[in-house]
Amino acid sequence: MPKTAKDIMQSQVVTVSPDSPLHSTQRLFYEEGIHGAPVVDEQGRVVGMITSTDILRAATETEETTPSGPGYFRDDLEYASGLLPLAAEDFQERLQDITVADFMTEGVVHVEPSTPIPELARTIRENKIHRLLVVENGTLRGIVSTFDLVTLLEKKR
């Protein structure tokens, strides 16, 4: 029987709320060793996706002054992963005032648990994304990343 999303998905998924501050989300990414997380509302429905790239975009768009020299965001924030540039003194405070909802991607690409593996790979490639949410009846069931697909290929050797 052909494998499906349900067979290879990670069912323990770190999620964030639309109301979560971006500062806390960046710290969570660092602590969990991840680069993105589904955004779910109080009822557990998927409402978007937030990634390290979105947080970088937030940092760039909210920065009012140019940094005086090279640096990393981790110099300003104890738990940041170094992906964001050093900003003005009040940058940490401004980032805390920005929520996930302000910079998340809505209308995320998702699949059903019964989606065959070749369709997962095609969907990831065609949408130029790194992770697919596995959703059933509006509820998040798991996530399939490009690493999951690579691991599957590696096991076939």
Coordinates of N, CA and C in Angstrom, one line a residue:
M1 N 0.8 -1.2 0.0 CA 0.0 0.0 0.0 C 0.9 1.3 0.0
P2 N 0.6 2.2 -0.9 CA 1.4 3.4 -1.0 C 1.4 4.3 0.3
K3 N 2.5 4.9 0.7 CA 2.5 5.7 1.9 C 1.8 7.1 1.6
T4 N 1.3 7.6 2.7 CA 0.6 8.9 2.6 C 1.2 9.9 3.6
A5 N 0.6 11.1 3.6 CA 1.1 12.1 4.6 C 1.0 11.6 6.0
K6 N -0.1 10.9 6.3 CA -0.3 10.3 7.7 C 0.9 9.4 8.1
D7 N 1.5 8.7 7.2 CA 2.5 7.8 7.5 C 3.9 8.4 7.8
I8 N 4.1 9.6 7.3 CA 5.4 10.3 7.5 C 5.3 11.6 8.2
M9 N 4.1 12.1 8.5 CA 4.0 13.4 9.2 C 4.5 13.4 10.6
Q10 N 5.0 14.5 11.1 CA 5.3 14.7 12.5 C 4.0 15.1 13.1
S11 N 3.6 14.4 14.1 CA 2.3 14.7 14.7 C 2.4 15.6 16.0
Q12 N 3.6 15.7 16.5 CA 3.9 16.6 17.6 C 4.4 17.9 17.0
V13 N 3.5 18.9 16.8 CA 3.8 20.1 16.1 C 3.8 21.3 17.1
V14 N 4.8 22.1 17.1 CA 4.9 23.3 17.8 C 4.0 24.4 17.1
T15 N 3.0 25.0 17.8 CA 2.2 26.0 17.2 C 2.3 27.3 18.0
V16 N 1.8 28.3 17.4 CA 1.7 29.6 18.1 C 0.4 30.2 17.9
S17 N 0.0 31.2 18.7 CA -1.2 31.9 18.6 C -1.0 33.2 17.8
P18 N -2.1 33.6 17.1 CA -1.9 34.9 16.3 C -1.6 36.1 17.2
D19 N -1.9 36.0 18.5 CA -1.6 37.1 19.5 C -0.2 37.0 20.1
S20 N 0.6 36.0 19.8 CA 1.9 35.8 20.3 C 2.8 36.9 19.9
P21 N 3.6 37.5 20.8 CA 4.6 38.5 20.3 C 5.7 37.9 19.5
L22 N 6.1 38.6 18.5 CA 7.2 38.1 17.6 C 8.5 37.8 18.4
H23 N 8.7 38.6 19.4 CA 9.9 38.3 20.2 C 9.9 36.9 20.8
S24 N 8.7 36.6 21.4 CA 8.5 35.3 22.0 C 8.6 34.1 21.0
T25 N 8.1 34.4 19.8 CA 8.0 33.4 18.8 C 9.5 33.1 18.3
Q26 N 10.3 34.2 18.1 CA 11.7 34.0 17.7 C 12.4 33.2 18.8
R27 N 12.2 33.4 20.0 CA 12.8 32.7 21.1 C 12.4 31.2 21.1
L28 N 11.1 31.0 20.8 CA 10.5 29.6 20.7 C 11.2 28.9 19.6
F29 N 11.4 29.5 18.4 CA 12.0 28.9 17.3 C 13.5 28.5 17.7
Y30 N 14.2 29.4 18.3 CA 15.5 29.1 18.7 C 15.6 27.9 19.7
E31 N 14.7 27.9 20.7 CA 14.7 26.9 21.7 C 14.3 25.5 21.2
E32 N 13.4 25.5 20.2 CA 12.9 24.3 19.6 C 13.7 23.8 18.4
G33 N 14.6 24.7 17.9 CA 15.4 24.3 16.7 C 14.6 24.2 15.5
I34 N 13.6 25.2 15.3 CA 12.7 25.1 14.2 C 12.8 26.5 13.5
H35 N 12.2 26.5 12.3 CA 12.2 27.8 11.5 C 10.8 28.2 11.1
G36 N 9.8 27.6 11.6 CA 8.5 27.9 11.2 C 7.5 27.2 12.1
A37 N 6.3 27.8 12.2 CA 5.3 27.1 13.0 C 3.9 27.5 12.5
P38 N 2.9 26.6 12.5 CA 1.6 26.9 12.2 C 1.0 27.8 13.3
V39 N 0.1 28.7 12.8 CA -0.6 29.6 13.7 C -2.0 29.1 13.8
V40 N -2.4 28.9 15.1 CA -3.8 28.3 15.3 C -4.5 29.2 16.3
D41 N -5.8 29.3 16.0 CA -6.7 30.1 16.9 C -7.1 29.3 18.1
E42 N -8.0 29.9 19.0 CA -8.4 29.3 20.2 C -9.1 28.0 20.1
Q43 N -9.7 27.8 18.9 CA -10.4 26.6 18.6 C -9.5 25.5 18.0
G44 N -8.3 25.8 17.8 CA -7.3 24.9 17.2 C -7.4 24.9 15.7
R45 N -8.0 25.8 15.1 CA -8.1 25.9 13.6 C -6.8 26.6 13.1
V46 N -6.3 26.1 12.0 CA -5.1 26.7 11.4 C -5.5 28.0 10.7
V47 N -4.9 29.1 11.1 CA -5.2 30.4 10.5 C -4.0 31.0 9.7
G48 N -2.9 30.4 9.8 CA -1.7 30.9 9.1 C -0.4 30.1 9.4
M49 N 0.7 30.7 8.9 CA 2.0 30.1 9.2 C 2.9 31.3 9.4
I50 N 3.8 31.1 10.4 CA 4.9 32.1 10.7 C 6.2 31.4 10.5
T51 N 7.2 32.1 9.9 CA 8.5 31.5 9.7 C 9.6 32.5 10.1
S52 N 10.8 32.0 10.2 CA 11.9 32.9 10.5 C 12.0 34.0 9.5
T53 N 11.7 33.7 8.2 CA 11.7 34.7 7.2 C 10.7 35.8 7.4
D54 N 9.5 35.5 7.9 CA 8.5 36.5 8.3 C 9.0 37.4 9.4
I55 N 9.7 36.8 10.4 CA 10.3 37.5 11.5 C 11.4 38.5 11.0
L56 N 12.2 38.0 10.1 CA 13.2 38.8 9.5 C 12.6 40.0 8.8
R57 N 11.5 39.7 8.0 CA 10.8 40.8 7.3 C 10.2 41.8 8.3
A58 N 9.7 41.3 9.4 CA 9.2 42.2 10.4 C 10.3 43.1 11.0
A59 N 11.4 42.6 11.2 CA 12.5 43.3 11.8 C 13.0 44.4 10.8
T60 N 13.0 44.0 9.5 CA 13.4 45.0 8.5 C 12.4 46.1 8.3
E61 N 11.2 45.7 8.3 CA 10.1 46.7 8.0 C 9.9 47.6 9.2
T62 N 10.2 47.2 10.4 CA 9.9 48.0 11.6 C 11.2 48.8 12.0
E63 N 12.3 48.5 11.4 CA 13.5 49.2 11.8 C 13.5 50.7 11.3
E64 N 13.6 51.6 12.2 CA 13.5 53.0 11.8 C 14.9 53.6 11.5
T65 N 15.9 53.0 12.0 CA 17.2 53.6 11.8 C 18.1 52.4 11.3
T66 N 19.2 52.8 10.6 CA 20.1 51.8 10.1 C 21.1 51.5 11.2
P67 N 21.5 50.2 11.3 CA 22.5 49.9 12.3 C 23.8 50.6 12.0
S68 N 24.5 50.9 13.1 CA 25.8 51.6 12.9 C 26.9 50.7 12.4
G69 N 26.7 49.4 12.7 CA 27.8 48.5 12.3 C 27.2 47.1 12.1
P70 N 28.0 46.2 11.7 CA 27.5 44.8 11.5 C 27.2 44.2 12.9
G71 N 26.2 43.4 12.9 CA 25.8 42.8 14.2 C 24.7 41.8 13.9
Y72 N 24.3 41.1 15.0 CA 23.3 40.1 14.9 C 22.2 40.4 16.0
F73 N 21.0 40.0 15.7 CA 19.9 40.2 16.6 C 20.2 39.6 17.9
R74 N 20.9 38.5 17.9 CA 21.2 37.8 19.2 C 22.0 38.7 20.1
D75 N 22.7 39.7 19.6 CA 23.4 40.7 20.5 C 22.4 41.5 21.3
D76 N 21.2 41.7 20.8 CA 20.2 42.5 21.5 C 19.3 41.6 22.3
L77 N 19.0 40.4 21.9 CA 18.0 39.5 22.5 C 18.7 38.2 22.9
E78 N 18.6 37.9 24.2 CA 19.2 36.7 24.8 C 19.0 35.4 24.0
Y79 N 17.7 35.2 23.5 CA 17.4 33.9 22.9 C 17.2 33.9 21.4
A80 N 17.6 35.0 20.7 CA 17.4 35.1 19.3 C 18.5 34.2 18.6
S81 N 18.2 33.7 17.4 CA 19.0 32.8 16.7 C 20.1 33.4 15.8
G82 N 20.2 34.7 15.8 CA 21.2 35.4 14.9 C 20.7 35.6 13.5
L83 N 19.5 35.4 13.2 CA 19.0 35.6 11.9 C 18.6 37.1 11.6
L84 N 18.4 37.9 12.6 CA 17.9 39.2 12.4 C 19.0 40.2 12.7
P85 N 19.0 41.4 12.0 CA 20.0 42.4 12.2 C 19.9 43.2 13.5
L86 N 21.0 43.7 13.9 CA 21.0 44.5 15.1 C 20.3 45.8 14.8
A87 N 19.4 46.3 15.7 CA 18.6 47.4 15.4 C 18.8 48.5 16.4
A88 N 18.0 49.6 16.4 CA 18.1 50.7 17.3 C 17.8 50.2 18.7
E89 N 18.1 51.0 19.7 CA 17.9 50.6 21.1 C 16.5 50.1 21.5
D90 N 15.5 50.7 20.9 CA 14.2 50.4 21.2 C 13.6 49.2 20.4
F91 N 14.5 48.6 19.6 CA 14.0 47.6 18.7 C 13.4 46.4 19.4
Q92 N 14.0 46.0 20.5 CA 13.5 44.9 21.3 C 12.0 45.2 21.7
E93 N 11.8 46.4 22.2 CA 10.5 46.7 22.7 C 9.5 46.8 21.5
R94 N 9.9 47.3 20.4 CA 9.0 47.4 19.2 C 8.7 46.0 18.8
L95 N 9.6 45.1 18.8 CA 9.3 43.7 18.3 C 8.4 43.0 19.3
Q96 N 8.4 43.3 20.6 CA 7.5 42.7 21.5 C 6.1 43.2 21.3
D97 N 5.9 44.4 20.7 CA 4.6 45.0 20.4 C 4.0 44.4 19.1
I98 N 4.8 43.8 18.3 CA 4.3 43.2 17.1 C 3.9 41.8 17.3
T99 N 2.7 41.4 16.8 CA 2.2 40.0 17.0 C 2.5 39.2 15.8
V100 N 2.3 37.9 16.0 CA 2.4 36.9 14.9 C 1.4 37.3 13.8
A101 N 0.2 37.7 14.2 CA -0.9 38.0 13.2 C -0.5 39.1 12.3
D102 N 0.4 40.0 12.7 CA 0.9 41.1 11.9 C 1.7 40.7 10.7
F103 N 2.4 39.6 10.8 CA 3.4 39.2 9.8 C 3.2 37.7 9.3
M104 N 2.3 37.0 9.8 CA 2.1 35.6 9.4 C 1.6 35.5 7.9
T105 N 1.7 34.4 7.3 CA 1.2 34.1 6.0 C -0.2 33.5 6.2
E106 N -1.2 34.1 5.6 CA -2.5 33.5 5.7 C -2.8 32.6 4.5
G107 N -3.8 31.8 4.5 CA -4.1 30.9 3.4 C -3.0 29.9 3.1
V108 N -2.5 29.3 4.1 CA -1.4 28.3 3.9 C -1.8 27.1 3.1
V109 N -0.8 26.5 2.5 CA -1.0 25.3 1.7 C -1.0 24.2 2.7
H110 N -2.1 23.3 2.6 CA -2.2 22.2 3.4 C -2.7 21.0 2.6
V111 N -2.6 19.8 3.2 CA -3.0 18.6 2.6 C -3.8 17.8 3.6
E112 N -4.5 16.8 3.1 CA -5.2 15.8 3.9 C -4.3 14.7 4.4
P113 N -4.6 14.0 5.5 CA -3.7 12.9 5.9 C -3.6 11.8 4.8
S114 N -4.6 11.7 4.0 CA -4.5 10.6 3.0 C -3.8 11.0 1.7
T115 N -3.2 12.1 1.6 CA -2.5 12.6 0.4 C -1.3 11.7 0.2
P116 N -1.1 11.1 -1.1 CA 0.0 10.3 -1.4 C 1.3 11.1 -1.4
I117 N 2.4 10.4 -1.1 CA 3.7 11.0 -1.0 C 4.1 11.7 -2.3
P118 N 3.9 11.2 -3.5 CA 4.3 12.0 -4.7 C 3.6 13.3 -4.8
E119 N 2.3 13.3 -4.3 CA 1.6 14.6 -4.4 C 2.1 15.6 -3.3
L120 N 2.6 15.1 -2.2 CA 3.2 15.9 -1.2 C 4.4 16.6 -1.8
A121 N 5.3 15.8 -2.4 CA 6.5 16.3 -3.1 C 6.2 17.4 -4.1
R122 N 5.2 17.1 -5.0 CA 4.8 18.0 -6.0 C 4.2 19.3 -5.5
T123 N 3.4 19.2 -4.4 CA 2.9 20.4 -3.8 C 3.9 21.3 -3.2
I124 N 4.9 20.7 -2.5 CA 6.0 21.4 -2.0 C 6.8 22.1 -3.1
R125 N 7.1 21.4 -4.1 CA 7.9 21.9 -5.2 C 7.1 23.1 -5.9
E126 N 5.9 22.8 -6.3 CA 5.1 23.8 -7.0 C 4.9 25.1 -6.2
N127 N 4.8 25.0 -4.9 CA 4.5 26.1 -4.1 C 5.8 26.8 -3.5
K128 N 6.9 26.1 -3.8 CA 8.2 26.6 -3.3 C 8.2 26.9 -1.8
I129 N 7.8 25.8 -1.1 CA 7.7 25.9 0.4 C 8.5 24.8 1.0
H130 N 8.7 24.8 2.3 CA 9.5 23.8 3.0 C 8.7 22.9 3.9
R131 N 7.5 23.3 4.1 CA 6.6 22.4 5.0 C 5.2 22.5 4.6
L132 N 4.5 21.4 4.8 CA 3.1 21.3 4.5 C 2.4 20.9 5.7
L133 N 1.3 21.6 6.0 CA 0.5 21.3 7.1 C -0.5 20.2 6.7
V134 N -0.7 19.2 7.6 CA -1.6 18.1 7.4 C -2.9 18.5 8.2
V135 N -4.0 18.8 7.5 CA -5.2 19.3 8.2 C -6.3 18.3 7.8
E136 N -7.2 18.1 8.9 CA -8.3 17.2 8.7 C -9.5 17.9 9.4
N137 N -10.5 18.2 8.6 CA -11.7 18.9 9.1 C -11.3 20.2 9.8
G138 N -10.4 21.0 9.2 CA -10.0 22.3 9.8 C -9.0 22.2 10.9
T139 N -8.7 21.0 11.4 CA -7.8 20.8 12.6 C -6.5 20.3 12.1
L140 N -5.4 20.9 12.7 CA -4.1 20.5 12.4 C -3.8 19.1 13.0
R141 N -3.3 18.2 12.1 CA -3.0 16.8 12.5 C -1.5 16.6 12.5
G142 N -0.8 17.3 11.7 CA 0.6 17.1 11.7 C 1.3 18.0 10.6
I143 N 2.6 17.8 10.4 CA 3.3 18.6 9.4 C 4.3 17.7 8.7
V144 N 4.5 17.9 7.4 CA 5.5 17.2 6.6 C 6.4 18.3 6.1
S145 N 7.7 18.0 6.3 CA 8.7 19.0 5.9 C 9.5 18.3 4.7
T146 N 10.3 19.2 4.1 CA 11.2 18.6 3.0 C 12.1 17.6 3.6
F147 N 12.5 17.8 4.9 CA 13.4 16.8 5.5 C 12.7 15.5 5.7
D148 N 11.4 15.5 5.9 CA 10.7 14.2 6.0 C 10.8 13.5 4.7
L149 N 10.6 14.2 3.6 CA 10.6 13.6 2.3 C 12.0 13.1 2.0
V150 N 13.0 13.8 2.3 CA 14.4 13.4 2.1 C 14.8 12.2 2.9
T151 N 14.3 12.1 4.1 CA 14.5 11.0 5.0 C 13.9 9.7 4.4
L152 N 12.7 9.9 3.8 CA 12.0 8.8 3.2 C 12.8 8.3 2.0
L153 N 13.3 9.2 1.2 CA 14.2 8.8 0.0 C 15.4 8.1 0.5
E154 N 16.0 8.6 1.6 CA 17.2 8.0 2.1 C 17.0 6.5 2.6
K155 N 15.8 6.3 3.2 CA 15.5 4.9 3.7 C 15.3 4.0 2.5
K156 N 14.9 4.4 1.3 CA 14.7 3.6 0.2 C 15.9 3.0 -0.4
R157 N 17.1 3.6 -0.1 CA 18.4 3.2 -0.7 C 18.8 1.9 -0.2

